[in-house]
Amino acid sequence: MGEEHEEHLRIVLQILKEQKLYAKLSKCEFWKEEVKFLGHVVCKGGIAVDPSKVEARLKEKLTSTLVLILPEPREPFEVYCDTSLKGLGCVLMQHRNVVAYALRKLRPHEETDGGVSWDKDGIWGYKGRIYVPNVGNLRQDILKEAHNSGFSIHAGSTKMYYNLKMFWWLGIKGDVATLVSKCLTCQKAKIAHPRPSGMLQPLEISQWKWKGIAMDFVSGLPRTRASFDVDWVIVD
Ligand SMILES: [Zn+2]
């Protein structure tokens, strides 16, 4: 391994020499087992996140995993959110491995962002739902996962939005609708499998008020702000 390193070093120095590039000796390091670079630690085992750059709460989740993995779109994802009051942090994981993460400090105005607040467990929430900050591809990854997850493949926007009910961000409904409208399979499914409807049954015209009363429940509607999803219909 030492010989190989020596050979690599020789090649790099040769290229620098040929190109007449000079490095400041005091800033150079040789024969290192690991190198810190842009918040990551590069070592022989792979690339790990530099522990000194990570918020304490997330440190364990991140540093117990050595390398970032490529996600398997069909496999379940886990999302971790930063619980400190100082910043936004989210980690997307799959099978205990980090797929993507994003961290940044809160800007002053964000600490009182309309309606979004910290719940008692320290999760950044909005009306009981987990607030997903607009960092990296996190929102898109969550949308894609809801769109393609095993139990609701190409379910259309209402079902997909329902599956996402634990998450919230400003414009989530619109983002869901946009994704579904761009998906050819969702659009085809909507045409190919219309809801079967029975024959309409006309009601007998009554001679007196309240002579005949019918009632029915219409369920499975999209939830209202107060979280109602059933209509009670009474026909006199
Ligand atoms: Zn689809």
Short mmCIF file of C-alpha atoms and ligand atoms in Angstrom, two decimals, residues 147 154 183 185-186, ligand 1:
data_model
loop_
_atom_site.label_atom_id
_atom_site.label_comp_id
_atom_site.label_asym_id
_atom_site.label_seq_id
_atom_site.Cartn_x
_atom_site.Cartn_y
_atom_site.Cartn_z
CA HIS A 147 -45.88 7.91 -5.84
CA HIS A 154 -49.79 5.30 -9.51
CA CYS A 183 -47.09 10.76 -14.93
CA THR A 185 -49.32 5.85 -15.99
CA CYS A 186 -51.37 7.78 -13.41
ZN ZN B 1 -47.99 7.62 -11.60
#
